[in-house]
XYZ file of C-alpha atoms in Angstrom:
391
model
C 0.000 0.000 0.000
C 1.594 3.322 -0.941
C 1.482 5.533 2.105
C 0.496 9.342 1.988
C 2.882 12.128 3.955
C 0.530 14.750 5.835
C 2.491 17.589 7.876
C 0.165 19.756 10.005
C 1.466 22.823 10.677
C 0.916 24.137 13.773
C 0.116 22.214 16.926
C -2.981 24.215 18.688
C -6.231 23.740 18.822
C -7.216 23.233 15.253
C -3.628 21.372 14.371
C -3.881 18.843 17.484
C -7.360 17.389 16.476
C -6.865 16.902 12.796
C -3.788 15.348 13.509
C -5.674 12.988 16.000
C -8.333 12.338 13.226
C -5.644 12.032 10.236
C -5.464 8.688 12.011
C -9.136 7.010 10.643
C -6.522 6.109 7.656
C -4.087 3.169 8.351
C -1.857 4.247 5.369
C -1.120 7.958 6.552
C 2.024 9.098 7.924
C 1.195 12.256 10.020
C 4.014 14.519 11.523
C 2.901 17.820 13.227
C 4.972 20.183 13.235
C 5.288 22.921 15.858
C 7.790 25.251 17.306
C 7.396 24.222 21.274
C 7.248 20.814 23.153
C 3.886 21.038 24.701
C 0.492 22.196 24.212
C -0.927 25.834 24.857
C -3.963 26.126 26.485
C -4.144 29.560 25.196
C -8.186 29.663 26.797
C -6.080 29.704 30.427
C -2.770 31.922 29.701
C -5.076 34.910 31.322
C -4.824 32.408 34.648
C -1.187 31.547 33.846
C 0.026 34.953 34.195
C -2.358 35.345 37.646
C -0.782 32.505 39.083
C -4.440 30.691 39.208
C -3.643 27.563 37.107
C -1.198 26.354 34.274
C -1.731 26.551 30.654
C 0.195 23.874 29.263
C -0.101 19.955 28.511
C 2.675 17.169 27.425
C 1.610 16.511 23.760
C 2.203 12.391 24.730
C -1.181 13.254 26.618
C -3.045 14.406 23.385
C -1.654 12.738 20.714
C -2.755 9.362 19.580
C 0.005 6.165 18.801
C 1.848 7.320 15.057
C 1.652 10.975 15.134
C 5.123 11.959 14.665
C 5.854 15.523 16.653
C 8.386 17.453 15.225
C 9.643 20.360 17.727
C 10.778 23.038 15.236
C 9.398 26.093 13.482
C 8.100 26.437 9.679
C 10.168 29.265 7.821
C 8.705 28.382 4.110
C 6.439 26.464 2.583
C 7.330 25.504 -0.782
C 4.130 24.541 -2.380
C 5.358 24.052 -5.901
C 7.957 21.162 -4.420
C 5.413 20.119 -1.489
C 8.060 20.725 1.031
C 8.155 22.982 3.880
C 11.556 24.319 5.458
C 12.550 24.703 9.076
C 14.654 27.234 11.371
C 16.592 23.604 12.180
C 17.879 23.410 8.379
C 15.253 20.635 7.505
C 13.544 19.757 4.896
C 10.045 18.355 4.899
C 8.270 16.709 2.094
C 4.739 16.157 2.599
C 1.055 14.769 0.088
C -0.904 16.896 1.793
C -0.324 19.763 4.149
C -2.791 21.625 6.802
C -2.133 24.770 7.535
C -2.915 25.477 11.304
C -0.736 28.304 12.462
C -3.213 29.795 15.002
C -3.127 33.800 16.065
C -1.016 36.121 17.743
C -1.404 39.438 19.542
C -1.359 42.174 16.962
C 0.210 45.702 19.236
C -1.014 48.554 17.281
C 2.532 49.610 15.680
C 0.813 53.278 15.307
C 0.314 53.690 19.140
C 3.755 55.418 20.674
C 5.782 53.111 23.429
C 3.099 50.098 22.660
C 5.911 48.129 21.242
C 8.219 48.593 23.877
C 6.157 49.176 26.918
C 3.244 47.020 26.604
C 2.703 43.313 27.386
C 0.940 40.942 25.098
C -0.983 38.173 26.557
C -1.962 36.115 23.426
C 1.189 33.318 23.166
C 3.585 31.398 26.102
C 6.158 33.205 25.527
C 4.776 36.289 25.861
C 2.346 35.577 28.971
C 5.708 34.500 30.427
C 7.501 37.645 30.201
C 4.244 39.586 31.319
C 4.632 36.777 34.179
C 7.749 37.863 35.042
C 7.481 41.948 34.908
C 4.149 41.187 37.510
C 6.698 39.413 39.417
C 9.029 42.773 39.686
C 6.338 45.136 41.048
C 4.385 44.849 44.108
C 1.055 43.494 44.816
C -0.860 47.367 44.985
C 1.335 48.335 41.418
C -1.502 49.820 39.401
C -2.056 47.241 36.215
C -4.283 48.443 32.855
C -5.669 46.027 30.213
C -6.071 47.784 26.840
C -9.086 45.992 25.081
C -12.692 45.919 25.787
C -12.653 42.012 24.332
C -12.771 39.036 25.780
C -9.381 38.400 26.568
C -8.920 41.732 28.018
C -12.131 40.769 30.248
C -10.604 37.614 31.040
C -7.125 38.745 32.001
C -8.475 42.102 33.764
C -10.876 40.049 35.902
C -7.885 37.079 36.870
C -5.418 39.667 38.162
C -7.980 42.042 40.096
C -8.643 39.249 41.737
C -5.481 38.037 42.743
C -5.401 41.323 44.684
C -4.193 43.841 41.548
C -5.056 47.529 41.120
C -6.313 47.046 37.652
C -8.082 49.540 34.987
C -9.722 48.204 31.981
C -9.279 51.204 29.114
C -12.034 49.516 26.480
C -11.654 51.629 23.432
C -15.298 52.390 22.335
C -16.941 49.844 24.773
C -17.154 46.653 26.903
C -17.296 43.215 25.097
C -18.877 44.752 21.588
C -19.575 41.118 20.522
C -21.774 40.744 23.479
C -25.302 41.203 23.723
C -26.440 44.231 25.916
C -27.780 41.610 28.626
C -24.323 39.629 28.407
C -22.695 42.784 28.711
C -24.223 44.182 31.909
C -23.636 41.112 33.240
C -20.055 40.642 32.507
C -19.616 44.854 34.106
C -21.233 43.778 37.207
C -18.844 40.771 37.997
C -15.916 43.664 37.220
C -17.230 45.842 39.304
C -17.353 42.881 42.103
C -13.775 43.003 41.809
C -13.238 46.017 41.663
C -12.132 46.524 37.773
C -12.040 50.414 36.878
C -13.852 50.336 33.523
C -12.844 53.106 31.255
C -15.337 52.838 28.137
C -15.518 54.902 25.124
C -11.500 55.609 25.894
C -8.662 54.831 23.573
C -4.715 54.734 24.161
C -2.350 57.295 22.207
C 0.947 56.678 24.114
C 2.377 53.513 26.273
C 4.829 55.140 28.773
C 6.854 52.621 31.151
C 5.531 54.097 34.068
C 1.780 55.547 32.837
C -0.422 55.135 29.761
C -1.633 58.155 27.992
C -5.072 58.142 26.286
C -6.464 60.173 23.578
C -8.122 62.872 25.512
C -4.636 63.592 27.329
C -5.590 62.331 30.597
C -2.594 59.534 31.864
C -2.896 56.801 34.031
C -0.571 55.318 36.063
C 0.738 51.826 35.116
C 2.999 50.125 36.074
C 2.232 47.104 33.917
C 0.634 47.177 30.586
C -1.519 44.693 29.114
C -1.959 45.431 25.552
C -5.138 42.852 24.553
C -6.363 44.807 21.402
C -6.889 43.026 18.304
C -4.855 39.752 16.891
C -3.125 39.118 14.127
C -1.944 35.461 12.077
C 1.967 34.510 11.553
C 2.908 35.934 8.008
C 3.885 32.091 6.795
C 1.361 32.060 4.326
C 2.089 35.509 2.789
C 5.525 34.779 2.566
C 5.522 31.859 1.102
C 3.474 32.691 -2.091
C -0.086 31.620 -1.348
C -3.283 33.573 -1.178
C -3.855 35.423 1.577
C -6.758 37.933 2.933
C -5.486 41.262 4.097
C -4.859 40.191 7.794
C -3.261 37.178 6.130
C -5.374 34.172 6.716
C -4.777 31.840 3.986
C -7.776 31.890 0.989
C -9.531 28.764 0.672
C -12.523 27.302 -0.869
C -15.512 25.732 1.562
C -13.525 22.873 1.572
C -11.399 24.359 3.685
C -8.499 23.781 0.584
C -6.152 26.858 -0.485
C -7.761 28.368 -3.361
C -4.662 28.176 -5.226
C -2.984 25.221 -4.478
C -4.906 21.836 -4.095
C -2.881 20.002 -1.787
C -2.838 22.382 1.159
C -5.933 22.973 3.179
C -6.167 25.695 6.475
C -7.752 25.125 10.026
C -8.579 27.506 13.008
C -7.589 31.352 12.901
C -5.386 31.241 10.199
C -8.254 30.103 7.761
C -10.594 32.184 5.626
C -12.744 30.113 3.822
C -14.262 31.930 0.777
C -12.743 35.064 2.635
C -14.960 34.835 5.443
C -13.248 33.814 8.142
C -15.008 32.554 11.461
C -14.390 33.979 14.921
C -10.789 33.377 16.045
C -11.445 30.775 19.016
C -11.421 27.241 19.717
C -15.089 26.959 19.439
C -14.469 27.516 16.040
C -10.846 25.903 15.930
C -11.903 22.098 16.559
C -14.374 21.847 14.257
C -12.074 23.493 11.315
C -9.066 21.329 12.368
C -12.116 17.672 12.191
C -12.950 19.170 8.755
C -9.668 20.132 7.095
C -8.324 16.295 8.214
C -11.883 15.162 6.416
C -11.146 16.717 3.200
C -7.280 15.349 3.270
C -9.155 11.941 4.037
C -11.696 12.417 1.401
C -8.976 13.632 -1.179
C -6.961 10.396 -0.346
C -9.579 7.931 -1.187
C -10.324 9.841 -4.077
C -14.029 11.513 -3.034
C -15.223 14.695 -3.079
C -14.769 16.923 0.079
C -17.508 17.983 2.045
C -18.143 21.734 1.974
C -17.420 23.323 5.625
C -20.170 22.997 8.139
C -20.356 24.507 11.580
C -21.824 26.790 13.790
C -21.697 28.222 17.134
C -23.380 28.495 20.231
C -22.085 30.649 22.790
C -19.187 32.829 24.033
C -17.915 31.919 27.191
C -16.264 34.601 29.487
C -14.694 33.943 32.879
C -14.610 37.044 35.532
C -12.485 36.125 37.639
C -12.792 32.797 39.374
C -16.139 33.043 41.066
C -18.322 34.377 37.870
C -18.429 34.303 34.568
C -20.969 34.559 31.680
C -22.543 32.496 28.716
C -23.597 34.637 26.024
C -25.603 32.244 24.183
C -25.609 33.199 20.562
C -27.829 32.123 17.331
C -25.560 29.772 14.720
C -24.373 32.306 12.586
C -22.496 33.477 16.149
C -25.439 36.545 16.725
C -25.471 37.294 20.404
C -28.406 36.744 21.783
C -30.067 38.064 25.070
C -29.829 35.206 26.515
C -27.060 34.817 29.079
C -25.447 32.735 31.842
C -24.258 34.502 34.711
C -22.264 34.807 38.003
C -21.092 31.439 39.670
C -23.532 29.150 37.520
C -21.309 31.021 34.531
C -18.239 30.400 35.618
C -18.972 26.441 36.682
C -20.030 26.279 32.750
C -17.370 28.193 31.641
C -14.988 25.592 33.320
C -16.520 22.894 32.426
C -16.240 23.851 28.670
C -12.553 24.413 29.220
C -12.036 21.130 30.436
C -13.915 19.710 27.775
C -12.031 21.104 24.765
C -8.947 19.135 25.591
C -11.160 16.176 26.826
C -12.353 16.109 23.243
C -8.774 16.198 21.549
C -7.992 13.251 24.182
C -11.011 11.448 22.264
C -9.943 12.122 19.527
C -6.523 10.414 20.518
C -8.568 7.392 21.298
C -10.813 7.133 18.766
C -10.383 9.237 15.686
C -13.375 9.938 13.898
C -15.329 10.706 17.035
C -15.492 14.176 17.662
C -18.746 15.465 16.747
C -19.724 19.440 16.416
C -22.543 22.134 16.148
C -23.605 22.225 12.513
C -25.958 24.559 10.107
C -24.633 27.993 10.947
C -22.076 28.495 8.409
C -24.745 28.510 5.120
C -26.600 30.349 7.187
C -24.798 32.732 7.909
C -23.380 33.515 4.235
C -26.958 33.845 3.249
C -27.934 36.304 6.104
C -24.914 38.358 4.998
C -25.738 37.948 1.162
C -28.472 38.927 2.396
C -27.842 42.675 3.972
C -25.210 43.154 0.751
C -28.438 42.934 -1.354
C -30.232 45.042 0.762
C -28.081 47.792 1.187
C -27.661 47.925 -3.182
């Protein structure tokens, strides 16, 4: 039996479970390649830094029996050759490759002293430094968080209540992809800890010592979390292949680059048809299942199912005593629907635990992971939809 050579790139959320799944066929050799020895729990690097849990797992523990793990970093992909090259001097050759290179924190390079003063909270490395600057300063050392998101929610909330002096600086407002309801309920668990919430306030300068915002006012930092926005590794780019502007690779609804056949993109670094889902894990699993699927459909020479998915909540912890639910339609509309307080933050949890829980299945049994389906078509339509309206 001739055997087929798959290298996923990139070993996160979206990388670990197709790799897992890869494994359905007996004549696949599947190495994944990524640039550290262990998994990232990037949904707990806000409780890394806060000293309130870990955020990383052995990959022996997630990956099943004959995926290879090579510990290096992709500098090219060669797509013409079907080879990728690494920082180590190796070369790769691989049948099929998926592309799973995740997000990063994007600092805004436009915002004076960001660069150099601020501290990104998005990747290991980085929540370790930020670990070890909140080691330097004392316990009352006023923190901010810039970004109104979830992750700035998340890692404002963990360190206020560790005991940190901590000011949340928005930009125009609290969680905007929260419902009103959601939102209200995520300020009140802030304000429980006591979070100074500075809404409709942006940042024009990042001082080492004090954070300057666009009305002139400063306020005293001593640590700066920069949270705002994320951005995707420039592999793609670099190496040749269609990208969107933020430079998520193009690919069809097959989740397959739209200009090379045997590469196909999971998790943040995809945009199928250009319409990329909402960088998270809730959407990351499912993408990694259904890029291995059309590698696995391609092998035994079927057609690939178009991409089919859809959410059903975003999940915020507030600390660790609350959280919220904000249940959302399939397309990922917020709803007013919400889960709140301690009952939020026992589901929150519990979903936590369950996304590497369902990469361990995976492990097991590939083929087993199951997902929400039905709000990707209808989501297209709804915004085909408003494009007709609006002509």
């Amino acid at each position: 039996m001739t055997r087929t050579r798959v290298v996923v790139v990139g070993g996160g959320y979206a990388g670990t479970l197709a790799a897992n799944r890869l494994r359905q066929h007996p004549g696949v050799d599947i190495t994944l390649v990524n640039p550290r020895p262990a998994f990232v729990e990037r949904i707990r690097l806000h409780q890394y830094v806060a000293g309130t849990g870990t955020a990383t797992i052995d990959y022996p523990e997630l990956l099943g029996d004959g995926v290879r793990l090579a510990v290096d970093a992709v500098t090219r992909i060669d797509a013409a050759d079907r080879r990728i090259r690494l920082a180590s001097g190796i070369a790769l050759r691989y049948d099929y490759l998926i592309y799973a290179v995740g997000s990063t924190g994007a600092i805004t390079p436009t915002v004076s002293g960001a660069a150099e003063f601020a501290y990104s909270i998005s990747e290991l490395e980085h929540a370790q430094r930020l670990l070890a600057r909140l080691g330097e300063v004392t316990a009352d050392a006023p923190v901010i968080v810039v970004g109104g998101g979830l992750t700035g929610i998340e890692a404002a909330s963990e360190l206020a209540g560790q005991g940190r002096t901590v000011t949340l600086v928005c930009g125009e407002m609290l969680g905007p992809s929260l419902h009103a309801a959601g939102r209200r309920s995520v300020a009140k668990a802030l304000r429980k800890l006591g979070v100074e919430v500075r809404e409709a306030a942006t940042v024009a300068e990042v001082r080492p010592d004090a954070v300057v915002l666009a009305d002139g006012s400063t306020l005293p930092s001593q640590v700066t979390v920069w949270t705002a926005g994320f951005g995707v590794p420039d592999l793609a780019r670099a190496s040749g292949l269609a990208t969107d502007a933020l430079g998520r690779l193009l690919t069809d609804e097959t989740l397959t680059s739209i200009d090379n056949p045997w590469i196909m993109a999971a998790g943040d670094a995809a945009a199928p048809s250009g319409q990329p889902l909402r960088m998270s894990c809730q959407a990351a699993l499912p993408l990694g299942a259904q890029a291995a699927n059309t590698v696995l459909a391609r092998i035994a020479g079927d057609s690939p199912m178009a991409l089919d998915q859809s959410f059903a909540a975003q999940c915020i912890s507030v600390g660790r005593n609350a959280g919220t639910v904000q249940l959302s339609r399939r397309d990922d509309t917020p709803t007013k629907a919400f889960i709140g307080g301690r009952l939020g933050a026992v589901v929150k949890e519990s979903i936590c635990k369950y996304t590497v829980k369902w990469i361990r299945g995976e492990a097991a049994k590939p083929g087993s992971y199951r997902w929400f389906k039905g709000g990707r078509a209808a989501g297209i339509a709804q915004r085909q939809a408003d494009q007709e309206a609006t002509v």
